[in-house]
Tab-separated table of C-alpha atoms and ligand atoms in Angstrom:
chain	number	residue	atom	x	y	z
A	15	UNK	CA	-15.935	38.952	-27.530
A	16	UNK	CA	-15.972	40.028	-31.137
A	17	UNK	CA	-15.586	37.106	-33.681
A	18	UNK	CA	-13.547	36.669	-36.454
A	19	UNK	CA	-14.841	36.825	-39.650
A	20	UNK	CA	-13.507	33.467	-41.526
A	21	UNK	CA	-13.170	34.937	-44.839
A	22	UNK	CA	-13.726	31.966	-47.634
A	23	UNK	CA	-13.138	34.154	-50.658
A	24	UNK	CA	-9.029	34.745	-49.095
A	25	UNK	CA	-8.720	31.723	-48.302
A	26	UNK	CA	-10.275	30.042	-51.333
A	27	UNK	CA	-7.862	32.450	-53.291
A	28	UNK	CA	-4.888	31.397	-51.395
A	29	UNK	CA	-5.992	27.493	-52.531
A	30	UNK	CA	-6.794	28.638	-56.339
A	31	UNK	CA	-3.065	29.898	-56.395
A	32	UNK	CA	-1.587	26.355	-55.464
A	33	UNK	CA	-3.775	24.848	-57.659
A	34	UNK	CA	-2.887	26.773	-60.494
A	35	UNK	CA	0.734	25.638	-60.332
A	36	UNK	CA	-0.356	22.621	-59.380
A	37	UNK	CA	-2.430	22.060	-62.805
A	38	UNK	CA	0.580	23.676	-64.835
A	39	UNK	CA	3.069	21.467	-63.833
A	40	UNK	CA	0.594	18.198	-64.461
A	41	UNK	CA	-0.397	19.920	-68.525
A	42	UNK	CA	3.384	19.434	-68.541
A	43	UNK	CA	3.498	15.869	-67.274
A	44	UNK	CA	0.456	14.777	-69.264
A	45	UNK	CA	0.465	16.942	-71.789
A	46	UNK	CA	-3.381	17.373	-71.973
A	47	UNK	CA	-5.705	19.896	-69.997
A	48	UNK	CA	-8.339	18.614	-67.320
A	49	UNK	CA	-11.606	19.378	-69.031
A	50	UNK	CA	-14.826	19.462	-66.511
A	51	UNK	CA	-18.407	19.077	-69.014
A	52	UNK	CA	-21.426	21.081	-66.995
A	53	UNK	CA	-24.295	19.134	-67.594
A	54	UNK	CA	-27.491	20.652	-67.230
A	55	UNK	CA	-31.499	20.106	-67.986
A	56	UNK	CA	-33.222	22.811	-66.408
A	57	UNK	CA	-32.705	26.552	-66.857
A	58	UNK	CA	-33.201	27.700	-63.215
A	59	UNK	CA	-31.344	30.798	-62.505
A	60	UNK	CA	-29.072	29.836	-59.370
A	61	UNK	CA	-27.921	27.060	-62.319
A	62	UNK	CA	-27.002	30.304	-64.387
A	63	UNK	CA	-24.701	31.509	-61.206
A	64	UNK	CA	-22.964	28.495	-60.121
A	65	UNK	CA	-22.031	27.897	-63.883
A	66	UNK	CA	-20.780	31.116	-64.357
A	67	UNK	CA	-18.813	30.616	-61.030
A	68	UNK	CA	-17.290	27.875	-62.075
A	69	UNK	CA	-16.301	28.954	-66.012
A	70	UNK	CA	-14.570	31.827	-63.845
A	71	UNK	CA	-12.573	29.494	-61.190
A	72	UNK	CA	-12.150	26.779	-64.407
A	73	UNK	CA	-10.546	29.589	-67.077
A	74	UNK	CA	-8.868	31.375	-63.992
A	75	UNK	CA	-7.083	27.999	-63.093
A	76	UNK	CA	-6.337	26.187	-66.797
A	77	UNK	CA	-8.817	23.553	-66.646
A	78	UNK	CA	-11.249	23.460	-69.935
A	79	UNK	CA	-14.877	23.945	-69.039
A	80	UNK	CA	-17.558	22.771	-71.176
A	81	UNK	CA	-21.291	23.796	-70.446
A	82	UNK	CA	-23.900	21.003	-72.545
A	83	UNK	CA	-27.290	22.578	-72.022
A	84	UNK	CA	-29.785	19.346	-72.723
A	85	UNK	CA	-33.377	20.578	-73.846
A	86	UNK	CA	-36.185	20.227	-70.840
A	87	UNK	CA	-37.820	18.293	-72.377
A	88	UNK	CA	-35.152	15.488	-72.490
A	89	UNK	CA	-37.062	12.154	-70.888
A	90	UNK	CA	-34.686	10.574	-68.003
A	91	UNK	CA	-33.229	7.700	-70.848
A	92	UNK	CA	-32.101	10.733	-73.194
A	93	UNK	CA	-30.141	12.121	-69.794
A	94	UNK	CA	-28.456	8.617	-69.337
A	95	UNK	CA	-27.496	8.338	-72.451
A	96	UNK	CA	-26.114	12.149	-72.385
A	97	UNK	CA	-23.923	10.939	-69.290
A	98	UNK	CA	-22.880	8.063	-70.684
A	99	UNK	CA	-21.667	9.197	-73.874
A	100	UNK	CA	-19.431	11.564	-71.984
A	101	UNK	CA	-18.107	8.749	-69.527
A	102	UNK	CA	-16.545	7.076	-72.723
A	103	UNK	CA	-15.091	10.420	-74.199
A	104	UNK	CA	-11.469	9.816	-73.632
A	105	UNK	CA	-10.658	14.053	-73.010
A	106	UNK	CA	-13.659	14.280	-70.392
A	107	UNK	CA	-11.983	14.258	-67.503
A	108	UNK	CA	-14.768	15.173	-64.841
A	109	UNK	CA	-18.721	15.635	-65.168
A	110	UNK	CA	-21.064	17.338	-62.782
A	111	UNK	CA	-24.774	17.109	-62.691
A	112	UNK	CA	-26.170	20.400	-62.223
A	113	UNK	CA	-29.049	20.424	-59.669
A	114	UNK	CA	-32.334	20.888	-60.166
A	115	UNK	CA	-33.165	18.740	-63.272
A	116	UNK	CA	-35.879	19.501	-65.163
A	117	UNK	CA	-39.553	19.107	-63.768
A	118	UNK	CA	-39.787	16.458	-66.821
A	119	UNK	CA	-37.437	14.402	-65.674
A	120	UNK	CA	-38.226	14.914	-61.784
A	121	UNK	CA	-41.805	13.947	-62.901
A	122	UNK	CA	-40.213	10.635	-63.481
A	123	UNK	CA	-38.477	10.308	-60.756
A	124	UNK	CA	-41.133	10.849	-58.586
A	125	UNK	CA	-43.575	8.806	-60.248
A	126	UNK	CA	-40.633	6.055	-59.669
A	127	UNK	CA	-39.833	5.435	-62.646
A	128	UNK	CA	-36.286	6.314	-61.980
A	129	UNK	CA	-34.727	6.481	-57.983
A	130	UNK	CA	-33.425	9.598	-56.807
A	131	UNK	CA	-30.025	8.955	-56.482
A	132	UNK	CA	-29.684	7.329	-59.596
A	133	UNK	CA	-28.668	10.196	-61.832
A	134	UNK	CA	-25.187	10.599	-60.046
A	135	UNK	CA	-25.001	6.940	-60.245
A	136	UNK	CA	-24.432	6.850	-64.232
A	137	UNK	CA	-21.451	9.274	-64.372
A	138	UNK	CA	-18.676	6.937	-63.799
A	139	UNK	CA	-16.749	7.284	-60.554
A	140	UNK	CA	-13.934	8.250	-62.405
A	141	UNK	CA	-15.208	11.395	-63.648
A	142	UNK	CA	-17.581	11.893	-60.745
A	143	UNK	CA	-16.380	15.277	-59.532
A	144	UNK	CA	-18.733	16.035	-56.804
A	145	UNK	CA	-17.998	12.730	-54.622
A	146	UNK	CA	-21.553	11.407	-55.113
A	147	UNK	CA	-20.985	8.258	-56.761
A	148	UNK	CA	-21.796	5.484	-54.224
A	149	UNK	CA	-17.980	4.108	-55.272
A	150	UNK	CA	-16.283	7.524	-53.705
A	151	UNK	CA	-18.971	7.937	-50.572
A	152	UNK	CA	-17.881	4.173	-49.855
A	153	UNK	CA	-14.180	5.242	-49.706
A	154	UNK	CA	-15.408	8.031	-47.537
A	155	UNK	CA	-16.918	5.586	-44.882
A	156	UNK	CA	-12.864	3.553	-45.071
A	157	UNK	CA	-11.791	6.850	-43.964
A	158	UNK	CA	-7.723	7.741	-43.712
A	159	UNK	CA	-6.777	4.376	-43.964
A	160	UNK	CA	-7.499	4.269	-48.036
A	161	UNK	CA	-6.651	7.892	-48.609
A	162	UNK	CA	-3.513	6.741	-47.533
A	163	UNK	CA	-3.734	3.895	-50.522
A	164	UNK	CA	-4.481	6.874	-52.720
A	165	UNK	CA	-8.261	6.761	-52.523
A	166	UNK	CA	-10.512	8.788	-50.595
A	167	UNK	CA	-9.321	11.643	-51.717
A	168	UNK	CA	-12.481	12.785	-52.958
A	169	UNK	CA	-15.706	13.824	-51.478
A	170	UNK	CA	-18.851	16.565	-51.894
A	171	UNK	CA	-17.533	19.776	-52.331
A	172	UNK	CA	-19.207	21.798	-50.092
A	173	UNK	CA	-18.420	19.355	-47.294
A	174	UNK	CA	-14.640	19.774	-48.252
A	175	UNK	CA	-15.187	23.561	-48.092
A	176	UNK	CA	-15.902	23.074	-44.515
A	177	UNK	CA	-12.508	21.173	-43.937
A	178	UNK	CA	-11.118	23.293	-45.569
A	179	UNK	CA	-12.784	26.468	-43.381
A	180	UNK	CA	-11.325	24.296	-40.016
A	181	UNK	CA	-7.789	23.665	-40.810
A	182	UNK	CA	-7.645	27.310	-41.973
A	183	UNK	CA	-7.542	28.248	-38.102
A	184	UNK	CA	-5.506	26.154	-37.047
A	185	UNK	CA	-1.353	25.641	-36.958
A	186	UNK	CA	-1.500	21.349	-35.486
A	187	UNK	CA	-0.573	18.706	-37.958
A	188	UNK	CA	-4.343	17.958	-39.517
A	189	UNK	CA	-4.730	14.544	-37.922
A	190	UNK	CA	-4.832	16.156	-34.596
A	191	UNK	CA	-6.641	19.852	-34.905
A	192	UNK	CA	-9.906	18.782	-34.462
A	193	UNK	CA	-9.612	15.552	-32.104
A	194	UNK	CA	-11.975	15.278	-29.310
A	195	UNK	CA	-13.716	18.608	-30.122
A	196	UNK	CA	-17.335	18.785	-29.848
A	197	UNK	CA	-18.832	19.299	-33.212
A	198	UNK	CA	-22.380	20.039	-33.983
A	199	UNK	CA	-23.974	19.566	-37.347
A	200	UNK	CA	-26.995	21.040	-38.006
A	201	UNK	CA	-28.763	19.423	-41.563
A	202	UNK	CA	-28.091	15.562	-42.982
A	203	UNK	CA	-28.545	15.988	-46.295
A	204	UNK	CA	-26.886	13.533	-48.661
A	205	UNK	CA	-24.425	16.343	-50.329
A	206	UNK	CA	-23.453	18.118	-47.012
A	207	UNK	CA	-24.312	17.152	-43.357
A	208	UNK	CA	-23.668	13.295	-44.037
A	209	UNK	CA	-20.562	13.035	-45.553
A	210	UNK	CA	-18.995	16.142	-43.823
A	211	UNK	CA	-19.793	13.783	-40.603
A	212	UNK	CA	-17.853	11.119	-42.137
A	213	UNK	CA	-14.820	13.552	-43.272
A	214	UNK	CA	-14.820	14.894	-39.132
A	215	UNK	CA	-15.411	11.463	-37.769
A	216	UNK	CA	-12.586	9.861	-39.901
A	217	UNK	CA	-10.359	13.301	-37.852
A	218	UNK	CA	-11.512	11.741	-34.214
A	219	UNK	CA	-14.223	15.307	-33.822
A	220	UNK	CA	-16.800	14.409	-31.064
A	221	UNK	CA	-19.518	14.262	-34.184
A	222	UNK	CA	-23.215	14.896	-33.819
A	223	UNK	CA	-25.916	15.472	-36.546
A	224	UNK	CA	-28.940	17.195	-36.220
A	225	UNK	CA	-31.695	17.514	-38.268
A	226	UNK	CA	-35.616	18.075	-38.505
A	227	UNK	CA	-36.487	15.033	-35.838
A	228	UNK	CA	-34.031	17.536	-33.542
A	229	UNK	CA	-36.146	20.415	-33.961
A	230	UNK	CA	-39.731	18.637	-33.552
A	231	UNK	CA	-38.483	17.588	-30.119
A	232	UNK	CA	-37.497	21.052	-29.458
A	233	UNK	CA	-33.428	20.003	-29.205
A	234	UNK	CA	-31.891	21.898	-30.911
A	235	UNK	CA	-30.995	24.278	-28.570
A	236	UNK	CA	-29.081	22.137	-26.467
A	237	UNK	CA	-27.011	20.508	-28.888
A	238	UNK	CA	-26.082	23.980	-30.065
A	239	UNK	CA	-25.097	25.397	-26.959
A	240	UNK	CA	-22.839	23.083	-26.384
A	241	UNK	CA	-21.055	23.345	-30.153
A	242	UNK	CA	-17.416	23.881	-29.800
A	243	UNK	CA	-17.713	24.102	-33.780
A	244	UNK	CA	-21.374	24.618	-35.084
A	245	UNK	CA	-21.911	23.674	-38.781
A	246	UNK	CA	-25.225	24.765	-39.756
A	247	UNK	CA	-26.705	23.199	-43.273
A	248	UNK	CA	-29.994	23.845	-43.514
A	249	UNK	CA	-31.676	27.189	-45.284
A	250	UNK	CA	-33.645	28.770	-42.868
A	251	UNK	CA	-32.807	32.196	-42.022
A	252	UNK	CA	-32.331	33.107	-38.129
A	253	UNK	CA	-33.347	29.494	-36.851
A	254	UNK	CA	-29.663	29.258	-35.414
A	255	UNK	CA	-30.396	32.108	-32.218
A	256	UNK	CA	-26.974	33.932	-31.702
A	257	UNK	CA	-27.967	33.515	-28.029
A	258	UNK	CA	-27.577	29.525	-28.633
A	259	UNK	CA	-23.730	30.101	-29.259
A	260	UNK	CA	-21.304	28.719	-27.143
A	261	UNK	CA	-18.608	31.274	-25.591
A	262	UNK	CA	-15.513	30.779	-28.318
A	263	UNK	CA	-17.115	28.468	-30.218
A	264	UNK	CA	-16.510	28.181	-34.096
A	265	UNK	CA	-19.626	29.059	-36.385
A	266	UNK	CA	-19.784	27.643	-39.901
A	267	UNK	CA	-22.816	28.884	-41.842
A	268	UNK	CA	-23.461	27.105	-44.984
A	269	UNK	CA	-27.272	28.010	-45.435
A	270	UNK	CA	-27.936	30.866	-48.022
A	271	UNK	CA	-31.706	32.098	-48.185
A	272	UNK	CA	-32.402	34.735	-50.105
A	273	UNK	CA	-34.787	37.987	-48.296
A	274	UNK	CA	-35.150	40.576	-50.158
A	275	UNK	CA	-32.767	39.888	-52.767
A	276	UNK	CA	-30.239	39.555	-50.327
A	277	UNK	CA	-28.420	35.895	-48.790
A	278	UNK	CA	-29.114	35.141	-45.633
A	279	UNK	CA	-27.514	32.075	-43.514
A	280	UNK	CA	-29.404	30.229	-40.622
A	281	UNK	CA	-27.202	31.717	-37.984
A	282	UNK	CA	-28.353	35.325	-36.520
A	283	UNK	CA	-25.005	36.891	-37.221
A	284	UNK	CA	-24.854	39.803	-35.524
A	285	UNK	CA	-26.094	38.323	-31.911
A	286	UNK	CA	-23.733	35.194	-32.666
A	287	UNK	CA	-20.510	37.305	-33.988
A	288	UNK	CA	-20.729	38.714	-30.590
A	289	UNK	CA	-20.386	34.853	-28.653
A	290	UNK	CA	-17.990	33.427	-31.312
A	291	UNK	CA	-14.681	33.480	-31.771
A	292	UNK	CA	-14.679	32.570	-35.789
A	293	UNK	CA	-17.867	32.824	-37.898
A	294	UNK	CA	-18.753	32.838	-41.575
A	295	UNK	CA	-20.359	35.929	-43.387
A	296	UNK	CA	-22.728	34.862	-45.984
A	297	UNK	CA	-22.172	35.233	-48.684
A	298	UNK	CA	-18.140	35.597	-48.975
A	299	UNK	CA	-17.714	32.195	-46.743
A	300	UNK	CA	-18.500	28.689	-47.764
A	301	UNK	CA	-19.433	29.196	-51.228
A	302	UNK	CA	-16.401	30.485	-52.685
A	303	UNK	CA	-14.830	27.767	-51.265
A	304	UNK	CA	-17.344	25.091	-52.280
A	305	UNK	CA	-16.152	26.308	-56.354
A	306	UNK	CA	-12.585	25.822	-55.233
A	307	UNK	CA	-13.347	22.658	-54.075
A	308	UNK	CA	-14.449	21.241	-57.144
A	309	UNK	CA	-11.623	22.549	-58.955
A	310	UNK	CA	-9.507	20.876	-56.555
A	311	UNK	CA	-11.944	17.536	-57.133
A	312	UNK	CA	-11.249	17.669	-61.064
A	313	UNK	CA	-6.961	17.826	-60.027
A	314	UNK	CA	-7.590	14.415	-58.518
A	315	UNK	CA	-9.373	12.771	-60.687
A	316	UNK	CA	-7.646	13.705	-63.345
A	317	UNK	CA	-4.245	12.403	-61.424
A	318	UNK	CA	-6.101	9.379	-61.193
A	319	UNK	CA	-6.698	8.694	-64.780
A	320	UNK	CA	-3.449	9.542	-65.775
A	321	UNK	CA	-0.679	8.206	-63.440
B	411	NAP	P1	-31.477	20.131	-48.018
B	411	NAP	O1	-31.215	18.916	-48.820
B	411	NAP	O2	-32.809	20.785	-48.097
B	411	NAP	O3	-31.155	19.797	-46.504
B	411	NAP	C1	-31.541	20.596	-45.433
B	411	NAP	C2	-31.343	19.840	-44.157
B	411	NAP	O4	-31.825	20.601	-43.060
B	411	NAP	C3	-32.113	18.532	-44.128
B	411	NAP	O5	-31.265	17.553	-43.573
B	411	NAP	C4	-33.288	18.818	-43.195
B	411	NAP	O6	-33.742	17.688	-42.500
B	411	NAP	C5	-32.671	19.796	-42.245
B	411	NAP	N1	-33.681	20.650	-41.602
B	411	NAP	C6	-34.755	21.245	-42.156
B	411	NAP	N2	-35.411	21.981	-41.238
B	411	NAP	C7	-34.739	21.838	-40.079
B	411	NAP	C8	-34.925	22.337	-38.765
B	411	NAP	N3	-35.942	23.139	-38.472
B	411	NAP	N4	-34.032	21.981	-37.807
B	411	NAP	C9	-33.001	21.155	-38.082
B	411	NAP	N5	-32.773	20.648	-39.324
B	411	NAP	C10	-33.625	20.994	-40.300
B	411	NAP	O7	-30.441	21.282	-48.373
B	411	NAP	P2	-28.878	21.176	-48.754
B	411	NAP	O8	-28.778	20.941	-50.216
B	411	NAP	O9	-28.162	20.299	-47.822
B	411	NAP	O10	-28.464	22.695	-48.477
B	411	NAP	C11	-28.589	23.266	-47.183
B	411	NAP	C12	-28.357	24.766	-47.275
B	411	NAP	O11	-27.016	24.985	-47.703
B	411	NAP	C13	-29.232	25.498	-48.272
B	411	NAP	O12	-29.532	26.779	-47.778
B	411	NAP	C14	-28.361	25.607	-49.507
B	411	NAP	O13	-28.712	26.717	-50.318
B	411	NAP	C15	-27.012	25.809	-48.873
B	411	NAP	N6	-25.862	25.408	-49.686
B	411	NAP	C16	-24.783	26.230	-49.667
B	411	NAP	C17	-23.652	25.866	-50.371
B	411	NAP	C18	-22.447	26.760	-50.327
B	411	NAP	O14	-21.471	26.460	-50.974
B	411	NAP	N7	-22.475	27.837	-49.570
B	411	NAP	C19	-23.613	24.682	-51.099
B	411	NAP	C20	-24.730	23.853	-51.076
B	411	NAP	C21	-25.852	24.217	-50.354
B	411	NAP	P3	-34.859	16.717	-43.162
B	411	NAP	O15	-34.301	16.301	-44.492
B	411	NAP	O16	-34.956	15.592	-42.234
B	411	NAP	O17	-36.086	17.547	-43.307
């Protein structure tokens, strides 16, 4: 078997199309244009590329974008305050946090001075377009029954991406394309492998997480090979063995590494592309979808605020 190649940046155009008319029609209703404010402290260059990523889905789409670049040296009060100016600046619609801050204001959090989760706290959950605030991960753990109410809508955008990635294979109502299916997360990190358990769990998916305490007890293996759908999170190049991969079996990569100036995902491709019957090329798979994502984000919230 040869795999498919799930190719993000089609579908993530296909999704950038609906939004676009989506986002025309609501200027009309509201007559004002989402604006999403870029926040950033440090001046590491993957900030640089998932900025200008963004400008380019934001412009391409109608939403304003607004990039305030804070000086490093800004202490971790001067950030809150940042944040919470915008939170009361009626045209804001959504903020993000770009990641890493500064090694000033890291310094503080890891002399405890500030916790580590408490950045994404101060943007209000209103305007909290990556799904981080502990308000929208709470509506998360609900599940369907308030996304139904008209909550829930909203979660980490890379996790969405993933969602997104799944339904794009499949024809059955959403409720019912991933039931029962054995799903096998590699990485629990707070943006991606936890919540993107919550978003398959709340779909009935047979859910399990793995993570470093996995590996130590050399089990990894077996949880793989047994992956209907593997989602691997994690940033280590090859430690996914294509050999690992389940006859059929979907293979999300979200890891990107970079050798050589290349990306590189934690899945061998070549040996798993040959098990598989979907798999993601990085790059040109979950990241182009992860932008479209928060696009899609800054469309509900700024439903929210207006209806
Ligand atoms: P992270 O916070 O460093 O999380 C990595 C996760 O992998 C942790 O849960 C870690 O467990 C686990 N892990 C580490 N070594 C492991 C091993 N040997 N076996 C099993 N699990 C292991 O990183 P992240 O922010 O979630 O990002 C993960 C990867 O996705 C990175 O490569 C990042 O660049 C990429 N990414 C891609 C996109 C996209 O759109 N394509 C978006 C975001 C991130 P412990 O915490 O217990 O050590």
């Amino acid at each position: 078997m040869s795999a498919k190649i799930l190719d993000g940046k089609s579908i993530a155009s296909k999704i950038k199309e609906e939004l676009r008319k989506e986002i025309e029609s609501l200027i009309k209703k509201y007559q004002k244009v989402p604006v999403l404010v870029s926040i950033q402290v440090s001046r590491d260059a993957g900030i640089e590329s998932y900025v200008k990523a963004q400008k380019k889905a934001a412009d391409r789409l109608g939403i304003g974008y607004q990039r305030l670049v804070l000086p490093e040296d800004i202490d971790a009060g001067g950030l809150v305050e940042k944040i919470e100016e915008l939170n009361n600046r009626d045209e804001v619609t959504a903020i993000i946090l770009q990641q890493p801050l500064s090694e000033r204001v890291m310094e503080e959090e890891r002399r405890g001075n500030i916790s580590k989760t408490a950045f994404e706290q101060f943007i209000d959950a209103a305007k909290d377009v990556e799904g981080m605030h502990l308000k929208n991960l709470g509506n998360l753990f609900y599940g369907s029954k308030l996304e139904t109410a008209g909550f829930g809508k909203l979660a980490p955008c890379t996790a969405m991406a993933v969602m997104e990635l799944l339904d794009s294979l499949n024809r059955d109502p959403r409720e019912e394309n991933l039931r029962g299916k054995e799903v096998v997360i590699v990485g629990h990190s707070k943006i991606i492998g936890k919540p993107l358990a919550l978003l398959l769990l709340n779909r009935f998916a047979t859910t399990t997480v793995c993570h470093i305490a996995t590996s130590e007890r050399n089990h990894l293996e077996e949880h793989v090979k047994r992956a209907e759908v593997l989602i691997s999170a994690v940033g280590q190049p090859g430690l996914i063995k294509g050999g690992w991969i389940k006859e059929g079996a979907v293979v999300i990569d979200i890891g990107t590494s970079r050798i050589n100036g290349k990306l590189a995902g934690d899945v061998e491709f070549d040996k798993a592309k040959e098990r598989a019957s979907y798999i993601t090329p990085v790059p040109g798979g979950v990241g182009p979808l992860t932008t479209t994502m928060l696009m899609k984000n800054v469309i509900t919230l700024y439903r929210k605020a207006n209806d």
